[in-house]
Short mmCIF file of C-alpha atoms and ligand atoms in Angstrom, two decimals:
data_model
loop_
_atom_site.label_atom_id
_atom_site.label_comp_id
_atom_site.label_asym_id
_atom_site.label_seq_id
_atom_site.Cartn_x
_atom_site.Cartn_y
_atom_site.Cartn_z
CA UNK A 1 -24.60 1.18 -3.86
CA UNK A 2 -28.13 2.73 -3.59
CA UNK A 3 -29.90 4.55 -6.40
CA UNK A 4 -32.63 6.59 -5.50
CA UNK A 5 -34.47 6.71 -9.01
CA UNK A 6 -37.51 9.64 -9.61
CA UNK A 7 -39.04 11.29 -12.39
CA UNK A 8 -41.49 14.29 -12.86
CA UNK A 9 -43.87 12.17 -15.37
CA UNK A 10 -45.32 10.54 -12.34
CA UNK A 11 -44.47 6.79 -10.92
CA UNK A 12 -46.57 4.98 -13.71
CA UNK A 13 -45.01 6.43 -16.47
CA UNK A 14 -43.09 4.53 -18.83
CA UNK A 15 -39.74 6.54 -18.78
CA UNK A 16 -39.11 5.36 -15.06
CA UNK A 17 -39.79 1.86 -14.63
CA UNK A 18 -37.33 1.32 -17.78
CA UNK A 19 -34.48 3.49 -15.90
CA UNK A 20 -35.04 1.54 -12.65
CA UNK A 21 -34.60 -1.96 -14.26
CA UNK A 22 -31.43 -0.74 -16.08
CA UNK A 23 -29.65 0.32 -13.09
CA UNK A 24 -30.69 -2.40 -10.93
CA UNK A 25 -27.42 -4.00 -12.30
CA UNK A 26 -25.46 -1.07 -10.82
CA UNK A 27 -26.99 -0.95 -7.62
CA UNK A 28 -29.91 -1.38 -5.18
CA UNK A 29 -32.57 0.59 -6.63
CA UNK A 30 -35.55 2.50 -4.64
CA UNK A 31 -38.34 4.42 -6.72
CA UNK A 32 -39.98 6.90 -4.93
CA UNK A 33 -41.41 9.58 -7.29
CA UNK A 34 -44.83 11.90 -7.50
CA UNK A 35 -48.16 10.31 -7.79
CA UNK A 36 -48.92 12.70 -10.48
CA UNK A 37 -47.56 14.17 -13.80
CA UNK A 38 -45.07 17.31 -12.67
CA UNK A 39 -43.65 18.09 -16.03
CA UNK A 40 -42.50 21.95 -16.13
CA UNK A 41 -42.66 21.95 -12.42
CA UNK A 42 -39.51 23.80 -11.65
CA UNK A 43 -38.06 23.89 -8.48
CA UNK A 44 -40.22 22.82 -5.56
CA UNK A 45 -40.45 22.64 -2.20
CA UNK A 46 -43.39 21.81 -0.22
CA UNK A 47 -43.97 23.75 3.04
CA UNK A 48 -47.40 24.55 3.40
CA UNK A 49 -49.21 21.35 3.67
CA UNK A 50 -48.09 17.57 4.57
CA UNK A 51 -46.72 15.24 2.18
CA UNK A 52 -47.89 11.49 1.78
CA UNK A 53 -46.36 8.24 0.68
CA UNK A 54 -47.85 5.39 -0.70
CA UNK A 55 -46.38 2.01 -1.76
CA UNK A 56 -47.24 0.97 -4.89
CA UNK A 57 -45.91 -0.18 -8.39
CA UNK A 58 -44.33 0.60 -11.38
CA UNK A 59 -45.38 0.10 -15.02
CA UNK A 60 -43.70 -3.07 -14.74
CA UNK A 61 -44.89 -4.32 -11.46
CA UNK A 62 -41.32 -3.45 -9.36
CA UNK A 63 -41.64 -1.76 -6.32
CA UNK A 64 -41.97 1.45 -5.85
CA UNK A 65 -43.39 4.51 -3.71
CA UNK A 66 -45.91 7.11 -4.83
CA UNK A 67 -45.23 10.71 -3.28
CA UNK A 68 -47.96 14.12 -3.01
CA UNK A 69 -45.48 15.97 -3.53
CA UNK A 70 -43.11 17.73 -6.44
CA UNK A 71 -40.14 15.58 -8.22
CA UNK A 72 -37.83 17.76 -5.70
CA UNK A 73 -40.13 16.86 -2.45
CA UNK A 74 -39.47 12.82 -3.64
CA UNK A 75 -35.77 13.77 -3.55
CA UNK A 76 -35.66 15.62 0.10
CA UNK A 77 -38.24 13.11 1.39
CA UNK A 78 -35.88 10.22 0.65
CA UNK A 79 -32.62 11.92 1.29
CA UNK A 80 -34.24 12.97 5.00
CA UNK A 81 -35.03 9.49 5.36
CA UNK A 82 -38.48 8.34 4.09
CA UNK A 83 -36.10 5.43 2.71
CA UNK A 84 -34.52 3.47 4.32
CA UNK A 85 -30.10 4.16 4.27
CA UNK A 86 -27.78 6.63 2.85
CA UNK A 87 -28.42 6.89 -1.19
CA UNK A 88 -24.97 7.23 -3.04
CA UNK A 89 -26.81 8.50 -6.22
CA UNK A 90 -29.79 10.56 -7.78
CA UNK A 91 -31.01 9.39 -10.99
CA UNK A 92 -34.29 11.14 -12.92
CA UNK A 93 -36.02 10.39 -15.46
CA UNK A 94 -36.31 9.16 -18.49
CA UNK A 95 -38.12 12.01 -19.83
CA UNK A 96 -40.07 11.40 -22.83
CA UNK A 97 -38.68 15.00 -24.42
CA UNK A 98 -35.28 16.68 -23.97
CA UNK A 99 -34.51 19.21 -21.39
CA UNK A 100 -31.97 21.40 -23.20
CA UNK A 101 -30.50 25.28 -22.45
CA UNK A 102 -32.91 27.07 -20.29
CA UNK A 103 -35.01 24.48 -20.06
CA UNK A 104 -33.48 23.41 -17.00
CA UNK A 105 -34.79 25.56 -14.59
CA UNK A 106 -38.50 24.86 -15.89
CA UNK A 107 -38.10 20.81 -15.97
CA UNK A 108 -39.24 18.53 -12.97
CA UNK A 109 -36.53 15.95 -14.47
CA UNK A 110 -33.58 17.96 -14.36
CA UNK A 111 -34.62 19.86 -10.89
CA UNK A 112 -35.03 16.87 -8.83
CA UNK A 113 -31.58 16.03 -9.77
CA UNK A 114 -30.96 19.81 -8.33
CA UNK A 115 -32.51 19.04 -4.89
CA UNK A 116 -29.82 15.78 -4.97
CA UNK A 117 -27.29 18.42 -5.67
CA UNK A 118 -28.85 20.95 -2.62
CA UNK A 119 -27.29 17.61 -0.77
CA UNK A 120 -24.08 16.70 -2.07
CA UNK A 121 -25.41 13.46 -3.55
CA UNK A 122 -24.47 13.06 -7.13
CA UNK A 123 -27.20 13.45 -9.66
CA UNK A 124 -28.01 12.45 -13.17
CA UNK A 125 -31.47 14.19 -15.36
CA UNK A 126 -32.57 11.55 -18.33
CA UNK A 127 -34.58 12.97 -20.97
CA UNK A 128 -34.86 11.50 -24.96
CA UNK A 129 -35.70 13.10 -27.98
CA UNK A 130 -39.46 11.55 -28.22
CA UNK A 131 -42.65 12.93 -28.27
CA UNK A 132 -45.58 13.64 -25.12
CA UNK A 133 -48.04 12.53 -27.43
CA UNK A 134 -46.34 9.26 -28.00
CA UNK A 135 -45.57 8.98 -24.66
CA UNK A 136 -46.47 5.23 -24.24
CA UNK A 137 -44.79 4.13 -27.58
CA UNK A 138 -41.77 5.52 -27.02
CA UNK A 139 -38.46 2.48 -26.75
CA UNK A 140 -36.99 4.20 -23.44
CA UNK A 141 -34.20 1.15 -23.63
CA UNK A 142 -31.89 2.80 -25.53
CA UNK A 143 -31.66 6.01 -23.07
CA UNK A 144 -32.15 3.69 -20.06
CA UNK A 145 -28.99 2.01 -21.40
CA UNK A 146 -27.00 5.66 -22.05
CA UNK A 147 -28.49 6.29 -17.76
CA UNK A 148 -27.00 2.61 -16.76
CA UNK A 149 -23.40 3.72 -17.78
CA UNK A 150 -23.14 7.56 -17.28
CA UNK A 151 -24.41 6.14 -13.88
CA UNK A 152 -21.21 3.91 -13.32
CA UNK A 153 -18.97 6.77 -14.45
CA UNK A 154 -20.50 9.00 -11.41
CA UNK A 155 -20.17 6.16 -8.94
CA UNK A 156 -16.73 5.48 -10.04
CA UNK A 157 -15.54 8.83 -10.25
CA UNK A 158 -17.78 10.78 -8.12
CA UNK A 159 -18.98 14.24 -9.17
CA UNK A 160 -17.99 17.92 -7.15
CA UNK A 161 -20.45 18.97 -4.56
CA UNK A 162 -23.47 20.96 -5.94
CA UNK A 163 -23.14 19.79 -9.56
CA UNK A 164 -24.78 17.58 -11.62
CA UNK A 165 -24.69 16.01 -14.98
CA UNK A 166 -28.00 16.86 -17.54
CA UNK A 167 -28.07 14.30 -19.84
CA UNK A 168 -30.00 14.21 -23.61
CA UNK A 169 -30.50 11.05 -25.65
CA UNK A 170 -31.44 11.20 -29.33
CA UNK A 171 -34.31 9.25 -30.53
CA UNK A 172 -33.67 5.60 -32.46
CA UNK A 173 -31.16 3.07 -31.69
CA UNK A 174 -27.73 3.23 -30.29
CA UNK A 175 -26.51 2.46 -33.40
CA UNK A 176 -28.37 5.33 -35.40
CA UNK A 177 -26.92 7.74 -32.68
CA UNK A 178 -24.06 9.51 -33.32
CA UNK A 179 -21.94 8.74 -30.85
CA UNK A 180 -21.37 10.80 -27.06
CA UNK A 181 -20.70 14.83 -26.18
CA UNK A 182 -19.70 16.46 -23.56
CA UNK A 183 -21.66 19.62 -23.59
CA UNK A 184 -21.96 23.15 -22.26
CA UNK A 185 -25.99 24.43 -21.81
CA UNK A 186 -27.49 26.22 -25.09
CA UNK A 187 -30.03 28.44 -25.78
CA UNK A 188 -33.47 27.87 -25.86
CA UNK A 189 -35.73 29.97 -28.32
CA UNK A 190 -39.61 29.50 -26.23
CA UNK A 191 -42.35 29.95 -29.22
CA UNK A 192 -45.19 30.87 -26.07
CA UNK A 193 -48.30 32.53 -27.06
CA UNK A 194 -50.81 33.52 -24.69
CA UNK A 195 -54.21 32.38 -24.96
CA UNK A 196 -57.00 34.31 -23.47
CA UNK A 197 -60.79 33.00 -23.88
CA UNK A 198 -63.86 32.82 -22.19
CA UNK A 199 -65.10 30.41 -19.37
CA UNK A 200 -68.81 30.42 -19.25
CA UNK A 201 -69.43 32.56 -16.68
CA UNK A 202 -67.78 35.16 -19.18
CA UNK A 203 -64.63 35.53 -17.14
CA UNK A 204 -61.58 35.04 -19.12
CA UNK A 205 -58.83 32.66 -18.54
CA UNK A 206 -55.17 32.14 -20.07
CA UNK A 207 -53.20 29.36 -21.05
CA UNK A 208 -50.13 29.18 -22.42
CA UNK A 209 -49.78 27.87 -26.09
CA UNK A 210 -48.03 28.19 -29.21
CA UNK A 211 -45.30 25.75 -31.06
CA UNK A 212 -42.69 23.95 -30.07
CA UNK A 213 -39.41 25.87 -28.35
CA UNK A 214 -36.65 25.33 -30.30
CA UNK A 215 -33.16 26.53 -29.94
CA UNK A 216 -29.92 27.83 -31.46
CA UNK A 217 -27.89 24.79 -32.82
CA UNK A 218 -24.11 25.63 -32.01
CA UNK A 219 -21.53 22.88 -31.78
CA UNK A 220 -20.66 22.24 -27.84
CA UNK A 221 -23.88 22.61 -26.99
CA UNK A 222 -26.57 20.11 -25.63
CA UNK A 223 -28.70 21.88 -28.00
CA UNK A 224 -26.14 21.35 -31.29
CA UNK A 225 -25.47 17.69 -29.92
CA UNK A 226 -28.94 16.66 -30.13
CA UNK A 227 -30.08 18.09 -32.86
CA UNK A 228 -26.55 16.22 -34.49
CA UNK A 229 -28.21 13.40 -32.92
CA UNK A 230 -25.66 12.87 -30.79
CA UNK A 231 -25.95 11.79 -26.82
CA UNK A 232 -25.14 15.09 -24.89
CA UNK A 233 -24.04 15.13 -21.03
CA UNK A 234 -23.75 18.67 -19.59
CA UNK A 235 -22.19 19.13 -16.45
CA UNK A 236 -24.38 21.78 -14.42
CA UNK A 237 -24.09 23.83 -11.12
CA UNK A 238 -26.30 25.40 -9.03
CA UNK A 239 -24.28 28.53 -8.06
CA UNK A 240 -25.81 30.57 -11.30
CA UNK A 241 -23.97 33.46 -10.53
CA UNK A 242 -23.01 35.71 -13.83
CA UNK A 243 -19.47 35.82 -12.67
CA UNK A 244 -18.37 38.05 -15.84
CA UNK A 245 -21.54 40.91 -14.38
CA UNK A 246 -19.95 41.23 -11.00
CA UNK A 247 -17.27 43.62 -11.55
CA UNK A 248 -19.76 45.97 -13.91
CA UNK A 249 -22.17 46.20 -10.89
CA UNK A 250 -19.39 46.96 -8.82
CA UNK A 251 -18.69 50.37 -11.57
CA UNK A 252 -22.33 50.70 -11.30
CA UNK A 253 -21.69 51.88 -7.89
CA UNK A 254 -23.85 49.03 -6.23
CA UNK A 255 -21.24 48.34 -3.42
CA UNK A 256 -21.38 50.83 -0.64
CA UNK A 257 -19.87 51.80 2.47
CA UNK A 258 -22.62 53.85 4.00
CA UNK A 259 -26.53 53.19 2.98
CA UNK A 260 -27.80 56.63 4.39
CA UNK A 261 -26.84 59.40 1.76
CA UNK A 262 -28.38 58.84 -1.90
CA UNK A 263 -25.27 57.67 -4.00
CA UNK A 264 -24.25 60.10 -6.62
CA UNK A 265 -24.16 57.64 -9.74
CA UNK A 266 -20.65 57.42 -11.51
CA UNK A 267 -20.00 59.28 -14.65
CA UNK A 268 -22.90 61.83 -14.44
CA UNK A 269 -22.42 65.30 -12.77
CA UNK A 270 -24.69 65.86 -9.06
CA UNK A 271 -27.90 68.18 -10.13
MN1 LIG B 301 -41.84 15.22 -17.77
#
């Protein structure tokens, strides 16, 4: 079996070179992730200028290879064949803080395991409960263990094309967590706060600011799991369609027949 194992903290960080040597008893293992810190990346893919890769090393002295580009770029790159042979699995992470509800779509972690999903190869996000500012204190072992066997489950049972499995470790020690979920995504509650000042020239600039998102705690939910600290795995897709809104657009009048009158919208009389 060969793991492809990235992050979006950048190939020196911490979080990665514990996941790699936990699942180099599953598999063979190649690192190949950005050169660079990516966190709240989203999405990505490079078009507009080349990408380069660079061996180097993890934190720990393994092997590894440093990419220009996003968390998602690392992902196509290898899956197009910047490494050598087929990968069987995607594994990301472990990032230092959770990725929980919405933000999935936002996090670098959970996205490259997206672009693994763009391609049918199973994918696993790993992000614990620590802290950014602790980044380098942080005992990644425990979630590194959670990755290792959520890892063999996918291998062994294989996951549906286009999904992927988010997963969300507690702080502390296995045994002060609270055992496994299986969860559904929650909501996210962003605290953002825009802050304008000055450069010195006088022009202003923004940055985004304020606290710390938090969330609505509701059992089921990655959110509710965590903050039970309890390990949560959430099954994801990409197809985000709103499957419940489909039929209401349809008695909106959105589906038409012929694009060259003006529609007459339902329910009101023609002026
Ligand atoms: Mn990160």
């Amino acid at each position: 079996m060969h793991i492809l194992v990235t992050n979006d903290d950048g190939v020196h960080a911490p979080g990665i070179a514990a996941l790699a040597a936990a699942l180099r008893s599953v598999g063979r293992v190649t690192v190949l992730a950005p050169d660079r810190n990516w966190s709240a990346s989203g999405h990505v893919k490079t078009l507009h200028k080349p990408l380069r890769l660079k061996a180097t090393t993890t934190a720990d002295g393994e092997p590894a290879f440093a990419s220009s580009g996003a968390p998602s770029d690392c992902v196509a790159l290898a899956v197009l064949g910047a490494v050598e042979g087929p990968i069987d699995l995607v594994v990301s992470g472990i990032n230092p803080v959770c990725n929980l509800g919405h933000d999935v779509t936002y996090s670098g972690t959970v996205t490259a395991a997206m672009e693994a999903a763009v391609w049918d190869i199973p994918a696993i996000a790993v992000s614990m409960n620590g802290d950014y500012g602790h980044f380098n204190d942080l005992d990644y072992r425990p979630a590194a263990t959670i990755a290792r066997r959520v890892a063999e489950g996918v291998l062994r049972n294989g996951l549906p094309p286009k999904t992927l499995l988010n997963v969300n470790v507690p702080s502390g020690t296995l045994d002060q967590m609270r055992g496994q979920r299986v969860t559904r995504q929650g909501h996210r509650v962003y605290y953002d706060e825009l802050v304008v000042r000055n450069d010195p020239r006088g022009h202003p600039y923004y940055w985004f600011g304020g606290d710390e998102p938090g969330g609505t705690v509701e059992t089921g939910t990655d959110l509710g799991a965590i903050a039970n600290k309890t390990v949560s795995i959430s099954p994801l897709r990409l197809d985000l369609t709103a499957v419940d809104l489909l039929s209401t657009l349809r008695d909106w009048g959105l589906e038409r027949d012929d694009l060259s009158e003006e529609p007459t919208p339902p329910g009101r009389p023609p002026s």
